[in-house]
Amino acid sequence: MFKKIGVLTGGGDAPGLNAVIRAAVRTAIGEFGLRCIGIEDSFEGILGETQLRKLTTKTVSGILPRGGTILGTRNKGSFCKIIDGKMVVPEMPIDEALRNLEQNKIEALIVIGGEGTLAIAEQFHLRGFPVVGVPKTIDNDLSATELTFGFRTAIDIATESLDRLHTTAASHDRVMILEVMGRNSGWIALEAGLAGSADVILIPEIPFSFDSIVKKVYEREKRGSLFTNIVVAEGATEVGKNEIYLDEEELRLGGVGDYVRMKIEDMTGKESRCVVLGHLQRGGSPNAFDRMLGTNFGACAVRALVTGERGKMVALRAGRVVTVPLADAIANVKSVNPDGQLVRTARDIGISFAAPDEEDH
Ligand code: F6P
């Protein structure tokens, strides 16, 4: 049985990180009598001059509703390099990190993060170090779990933003475009688009054509609706084209919303505006669901570690928290199924995905 475990958060922040930390610490100390160490700034905190701090039930008191992470995070650094457009985990810092963990008598790790962070966690597992992962990302693109915490809060924020844009679109007879995050998955755009009554949803899984968007704008005009609301995922692409990056070297997506705005304004002559929701989707307090899911994940992760599970990630399946191999969690990105029920429902109620063959659906 362990005496001391480490907890770290990696990747972009997401609402609910502190809920997981709090639950993990309370379970580790209260239920299993372990000591807990917080590792600062993701895996960077176990390199060089280590940045470690004792976590107690007192230090995690009051953090449940707080956004961000009390431990700090990084979504790039010594463990994660982008080489030729791919994320690579270099070997070298792992040796140093393992030495530092041993020196500080940290015997196991709870790693809270998305695909990149969990890929690093898997490297520790492969070197024989006990690790359990907790899936985090507003993008909801981890294949081994039905939901990641942070996603539902991001959907709430994007939905409220669409509601607000709706009133301006209707008052000014404009085309309003909301660009949301999600990397190469369209979950945020799809679910917020449905909940926020978008007329057009553009997602990476269904390449769009401008003719098809314009067709929808004119169809609406014919029916007397002189405005159109479009939600576009940052990774959405026009048929035959690549994603648009703000920074190609750093693989930072962004800019497709404004591209759509310019083209639609040109093609229809209608006044159009684009709003990029950006990091507002990640910041601030988690909603009740993400507090609950984060708490459940945090407690279950510690229990899994203590009961001897290794190289696993906690996951939500059919409403229950289970454990799955970390290797499965990082193997594939979870994409929207273009023929799945949510897309079907959206089409049934008249939402366009602007596919070139949209009229066939
Ligand atoms: O993975 C979460 C996420 O917010 C993506 O949706 C987005 O593409 C990326 O992180 C933005 O990262 P950064 O905070 O480095 O701009």
Short mmCIF file of C-alpha atoms in Angstrom, two decimals, residues 37-323:
data_model
loop_
_atom_site.label_atom_id
_atom_site.label_comp_id
_atom_site.label_asym_id
_atom_site.label_seq_id
_atom_site.Cartn_x
_atom_site.Cartn_y
_atom_site.Cartn_z
CA ILE A 37 1.60 16.00 -2.86
CA GLY A 38 0.52 18.53 -5.46
CA ILE A 39 2.89 18.77 -8.43
CA GLU A 40 2.84 22.24 -9.94
CA ASP A 41 2.61 23.15 -13.61
CA SER A 42 1.92 19.68 -14.93
CA PHE A 43 4.91 17.30 -15.30
CA GLU A 44 7.26 20.30 -15.29
CA GLY A 45 6.93 20.30 -11.48
CA ILE A 46 8.89 17.05 -11.20
CA LEU A 47 11.85 18.27 -13.23
CA GLY A 48 14.92 20.22 -12.07
CA GLU A 49 14.14 22.23 -8.96
CA THR A 50 10.92 20.36 -8.27
CA GLN A 51 7.78 22.35 -7.50
CA LEU A 52 5.89 20.27 -5.00
CA ARG A 53 3.47 21.18 -2.25
CA LYS A 54 1.67 19.28 0.43
CA LEU A 55 -2.06 18.98 -0.17
CA THR A 56 -4.33 18.62 2.83
CA THR A 57 -8.08 18.71 3.28
CA LYS A 58 -7.53 22.29 4.45
CA THR A 59 -5.59 23.38 1.34
CA VAL A 60 -8.36 22.04 -0.92
CA SER A 61 -11.15 23.55 1.12
CA GLY A 62 -13.39 25.92 -0.87
CA ILE A 63 -11.94 25.10 -4.30
CA LEU A 64 -14.89 23.09 -5.68
CA PRO A 65 -16.55 26.01 -7.52
CA ARG A 66 -13.27 27.62 -8.64
CA GLY A 67 -12.21 27.64 -12.30
CA GLY A 68 -8.67 26.84 -13.49
CA THR A 69 -6.43 24.61 -11.38
CA ILE A 70 -4.82 25.42 -8.04
CA LEU A 71 -1.80 23.37 -9.19
CA GLY A 72 -1.17 25.29 -12.41
CA THR A 73 -0.93 23.59 -15.79
CA ARG A 74 1.03 23.59 -19.06
CA ASN A 75 0.00 22.43 -22.51
CA LYS A 76 3.52 22.39 -23.84
CA GLY A 77 6.95 21.94 -22.28
CA SER A 78 9.75 19.42 -21.73
CA PHE A 79 7.51 16.37 -22.05
CA CYS A 80 5.64 17.44 -25.12
CA LYS A 81 7.22 18.63 -28.33
CA ILE A 82 5.55 19.28 -31.65
CA ILE A 83 7.66 17.77 -34.40
CA ASP A 84 6.42 17.80 -38.03
CA GLY A 85 2.92 18.60 -36.89
CA LYS A 86 2.80 15.71 -34.39
CA MET A 87 3.01 15.66 -30.61
CA VAL A 88 6.02 13.65 -29.48
CA VAL A 89 6.91 12.56 -25.90
CA PRO A 90 10.71 12.59 -25.54
CA GLU A 91 12.29 9.85 -23.37
CA MET A 92 14.88 11.88 -21.50
CA PRO A 93 12.81 13.92 -19.01
CA ILE A 94 11.02 10.77 -17.84
CA ASP A 95 14.26 9.42 -16.29
CA GLU A 96 14.78 12.68 -14.45
CA ALA A 97 11.16 12.80 -13.32
CA LEU A 98 11.29 9.21 -12.03
CA ARG A 99 14.46 10.04 -10.03
CA ASN A 100 12.76 13.11 -8.54
CA LEU A 101 9.63 11.15 -7.66
CA GLU A 102 11.75 8.54 -5.89
CA GLN A 103 13.77 11.19 -4.03
CA ASN A 104 10.55 12.76 -2.80
CA LYS A 105 9.08 9.36 -1.89
CA ILE A 106 6.11 9.83 -4.23
CA GLU A 107 5.02 6.30 -5.05
CA ALA A 108 2.14 6.82 -7.46
CA LEU A 109 0.50 9.53 -9.58
CA ILE A 110 -3.00 10.75 -10.30
CA VAL A 111 -2.71 12.50 -13.67
CA ILE A 112 -5.59 14.75 -14.68
CA GLY A 113 -5.51 15.72 -18.34
CA GLY A 114 -6.50 15.25 -21.96
CA GLU A 115 -5.01 13.14 -24.71
CA GLY A 116 -1.52 14.69 -24.63
CA THR A 117 -1.16 14.56 -20.84
CA LEU A 118 -2.49 11.00 -20.69
CA ALA A 119 0.01 9.96 -23.41
CA ILE A 120 2.79 11.17 -21.10
CA ALA A 121 1.16 9.34 -18.15
CA GLU A 122 1.20 6.16 -20.23
CA GLN A 123 4.99 6.54 -20.61
CA PHE A 124 5.36 6.55 -16.81
CA HIS A 125 3.19 3.44 -16.63
CA LEU A 126 5.33 1.69 -19.26
CA ARG A 127 8.35 2.38 -17.07
CA GLY A 128 6.61 0.58 -14.17
CA PHE A 129 5.43 3.65 -12.25
CA PRO A 130 1.88 3.38 -10.83
CA VAL A 131 -0.42 5.86 -12.58
CA VAL A 132 -4.15 6.39 -12.88
CA GLY A 133 -5.47 9.04 -15.28
CA VAL A 134 -8.55 11.26 -15.12
CA PRO A 135 -10.01 12.44 -18.45
CA LYS A 136 -10.30 16.20 -18.82
CA THR A 137 -11.09 18.34 -21.83
CA ILE A 138 -13.77 20.75 -22.93
CA ASP A 139 -13.44 19.13 -26.38
CA ASN A 140 -14.93 15.77 -25.22
CA ASP A 141 -12.70 14.05 -27.79
CA LEU A 142 -11.37 11.15 -25.68
CA SER A 143 -12.66 7.91 -27.15
CA ALA A 144 -12.63 5.69 -24.05
CA THR A 145 -15.10 7.78 -22.05
CA GLU A 146 -18.58 8.96 -22.89
CA LEU A 147 -17.86 12.32 -21.28
CA THR A 148 -14.90 14.30 -20.05
CA PHE A 149 -15.44 16.85 -17.30
CA GLY A 150 -15.38 20.45 -18.52
CA PHE A 151 -17.36 19.71 -21.66
CA ARG A 152 -20.81 20.35 -20.25
CA THR A 153 -19.77 23.71 -18.81
CA ALA A 154 -18.30 24.71 -22.18
CA ILE A 155 -21.60 23.74 -23.84
CA ASP A 156 -23.53 25.91 -21.37
CA ILE A 157 -21.30 28.90 -22.14
CA ALA A 158 -21.48 28.39 -25.93
CA THR A 159 -25.27 27.93 -25.76
CA GLU A 160 -25.76 31.12 -23.80
CA SER A 161 -23.52 32.94 -26.29
CA LEU A 162 -25.64 31.68 -29.19
CA ASP A 163 -28.80 32.87 -27.40
CA ARG A 164 -27.26 36.31 -27.03
CA LEU A 165 -26.11 36.46 -30.66
CA HIS A 166 -29.57 35.39 -31.76
CA THR A 167 -31.16 38.61 -30.56
CA THR A 168 -28.62 40.76 -32.42
CA ALA A 169 -28.92 38.64 -35.56
CA ALA A 170 -32.73 38.98 -35.51
CA SER A 171 -32.71 42.70 -34.69
CA HIS A 172 -30.21 43.63 -37.42
CA ASP A 173 -31.14 40.99 -40.05
CA ARG A 174 -27.55 39.80 -39.99
CA VAL A 175 -25.60 36.59 -40.38
CA MET A 176 -23.94 35.98 -37.00
CA ILE A 177 -21.13 33.45 -36.73
CA LEU A 178 -19.88 31.95 -33.48
CA GLU A 179 -16.49 30.19 -33.62
CA VAL A 180 -16.12 27.63 -30.84
CA MET A 181 -13.22 25.41 -29.73
CA GLY A 182 -12.96 21.62 -30.00
CA ARG A 183 -9.72 20.98 -31.91
CA ASN A 184 -10.50 18.43 -34.64
CA SER A 185 -13.81 17.30 -33.14
CA GLY A 186 -17.15 19.00 -33.55
CA TRP A 187 -18.78 18.11 -30.22
CA ILE A 188 -18.96 21.63 -28.80
CA ALA A 189 -20.31 23.09 -32.06
CA LEU A 190 -22.83 20.27 -32.49
CA GLU A 191 -24.26 20.19 -28.97
CA ALA A 192 -24.22 23.96 -28.43
CA GLY A 193 -25.65 24.42 -31.94
CA LEU A 194 -28.57 22.14 -31.08
CA ALA A 195 -29.13 23.69 -27.65
CA GLY A 196 -28.65 27.25 -28.90
CA SER A 197 -30.82 26.91 -32.01
CA ALA A 198 -28.18 27.48 -34.68
CA ASP A 199 -29.34 27.43 -38.31
CA VAL A 200 -26.05 26.12 -39.64
CA ILE A 201 -23.47 23.99 -37.78
CA LEU A 202 -20.02 23.54 -39.31
CA ILE A 203 -17.94 20.69 -37.85
CA PRO A 204 -14.63 19.06 -38.85
CA GLU A 205 -16.35 15.72 -39.46
CA ILE A 206 -18.55 17.19 -42.26
CA PRO A 207 -16.59 19.44 -44.67
CA PHE A 208 -18.75 22.39 -45.74
CA SER A 209 -19.43 24.19 -49.00
CA PHE A 210 -20.16 27.92 -49.17
CA ASP A 211 -22.88 27.33 -51.77
CA SER A 212 -24.67 25.17 -49.26
CA ILE A 213 -24.43 27.82 -46.50
CA VAL A 214 -25.73 30.49 -48.89
CA LYS A 215 -28.58 28.20 -49.94
CA LYS A 216 -29.64 27.99 -46.30
CA VAL A 217 -29.43 31.79 -45.82
CA TYR A 218 -31.69 32.33 -48.87
CA GLU A 219 -34.10 29.56 -47.87
CA ARG A 220 -34.57 31.30 -44.54
CA GLU A 221 -35.08 34.65 -46.26
CA LYS A 222 -37.79 33.15 -48.43
CA ARG A 223 -39.57 32.02 -45.26
CA GLY A 224 -39.30 35.54 -43.82
CA SER A 225 -36.35 34.92 -41.47
CA LEU A 226 -33.90 37.61 -42.53
CA PHE A 227 -31.12 36.46 -40.22
CA THR A 228 -29.00 33.32 -39.89
CA ASN A 229 -27.02 31.99 -36.94
CA ILE A 230 -23.99 29.88 -37.70
CA VAL A 231 -21.82 28.00 -35.21
CA VAL A 232 -18.46 26.87 -36.55
CA ALA A 233 -15.97 24.57 -34.85
CA GLU A 234 -12.40 25.89 -34.97
CA GLY A 235 -11.32 22.73 -36.82
CA ALA A 236 -14.06 22.84 -39.48
CA THR A 237 -12.86 22.78 -43.08
CA GLU A 238 -14.22 23.79 -46.44
CA VAL A 239 -14.46 20.83 -48.84
CA GLY A 240 -11.01 20.09 -50.28
CA LYS A 241 -9.20 22.53 -47.96
CA ASN A 242 -7.20 22.22 -44.76
CA GLU A 243 -7.86 23.58 -41.27
CA ILE A 244 -7.10 27.24 -40.61
CA TYR A 245 -4.43 27.93 -37.99
CA LEU A 246 -3.65 31.03 -35.96
CA ASP A 247 -0.19 29.53 -35.50
CA GLU A 248 0.79 26.61 -37.71
CA GLU A 249 4.00 25.79 -35.85
CA GLU A 250 2.22 25.55 -32.51
CA LEU A 251 -0.80 23.87 -34.17
CA ARG A 252 -3.14 26.53 -32.75
CA LEU A 253 -6.42 26.40 -34.64
CA GLY A 254 -8.45 29.55 -35.23
CA GLY A 255 -9.69 31.93 -37.89
CA VAL A 256 -12.26 29.82 -39.72
CA GLY A 257 -15.13 31.92 -38.30
CA ASP A 258 -13.83 35.11 -39.84
CA TYR A 259 -13.11 33.31 -43.11
CA VAL A 260 -16.75 32.16 -43.22
CA ARG A 261 -17.93 35.69 -42.37
CA MET A 262 -15.98 37.29 -45.23
CA LYS A 263 -17.11 34.75 -47.82
CA ILE A 264 -20.78 34.87 -46.77
CA GLU A 265 -20.79 38.68 -46.78
CA ASP A 266 -19.24 38.62 -50.28
CA MET A 267 -21.61 36.00 -51.64
CA THR A 268 -24.88 37.32 -50.15
CA GLY A 269 -24.21 41.01 -49.57
CA LYS A 270 -25.66 40.51 -46.10
CA GLU A 271 -24.02 42.20 -43.16
CA SER A 272 -22.19 39.52 -41.16
CA ARG A 273 -20.28 39.42 -37.88
CA CYS A 274 -18.06 36.81 -36.28
CA VAL A 275 -17.47 36.25 -32.57
CA VAL A 276 -14.66 33.97 -31.42
CA LEU A 277 -15.63 32.50 -28.07
CA GLY A 278 -12.11 31.22 -27.35
CA HIS A 279 -10.96 30.72 -23.79
CA LEU A 280 -14.23 31.96 -22.31
CA GLN A 281 -15.30 28.34 -22.87
CA ARG A 282 -12.58 27.09 -20.53
CA GLY A 283 -12.49 29.66 -17.76
CA GLY A 284 -14.60 30.20 -14.68
CA SER A 285 -16.73 28.07 -12.46
CA PRO A 286 -17.78 24.53 -13.46
CA ASN A 287 -21.50 23.84 -13.71
CA ALA A 288 -23.17 21.40 -11.28
CA PHE A 289 -22.70 18.43 -13.63
CA ASP A 290 -18.95 18.98 -14.03
CA ARG A 291 -18.52 19.44 -10.27
CA MET A 292 -20.31 16.14 -9.75
CA LEU A 293 -18.45 14.30 -12.53
CA GLY A 294 -15.07 15.71 -11.44
CA THR A 295 -15.73 14.68 -7.85
CA ASN A 296 -16.76 11.18 -8.88
CA PHE A 297 -13.70 10.83 -11.16
CA GLY A 298 -11.29 12.11 -8.46
CA ALA A 299 -12.52 9.75 -5.76
CA CYS A 300 -12.70 6.74 -8.13
CA ALA A 301 -9.17 7.41 -9.43
CA VAL A 302 -7.68 7.20 -5.92
CA ARG A 303 -9.72 4.09 -5.13
CA ALA A 304 -8.48 2.47 -8.37
CA LEU A 305 -4.85 3.25 -7.51
CA VAL A 306 -5.19 1.93 -3.97
CA THR A 307 -6.92 -1.26 -5.09
CA GLY A 308 -4.02 -2.08 -7.40
CA GLU A 309 -5.13 -0.82 -10.80
CA ARG A 310 -2.22 0.35 -12.95
CA GLY A 311 -1.99 2.23 -16.24
CA LYS A 312 -5.70 2.90 -16.18
CA MET A 313 -7.97 5.87 -16.70
CA VAL A 314 -11.31 6.42 -15.01
CA ALA A 315 -14.10 6.73 -17.56
CA LEU A 316 -17.82 7.28 -17.72
CA ARG A 317 -19.72 4.44 -19.38
CA ALA A 318 -23.51 4.07 -19.26
CA GLY A 319 -23.66 6.48 -16.34
CA ARG A 320 -21.09 4.56 -14.23
CA VAL A 321 -17.45 5.35 -13.52
CA VAL A 322 -15.29 2.42 -14.64
CA THR A 323 -11.57 2.04 -15.43
#
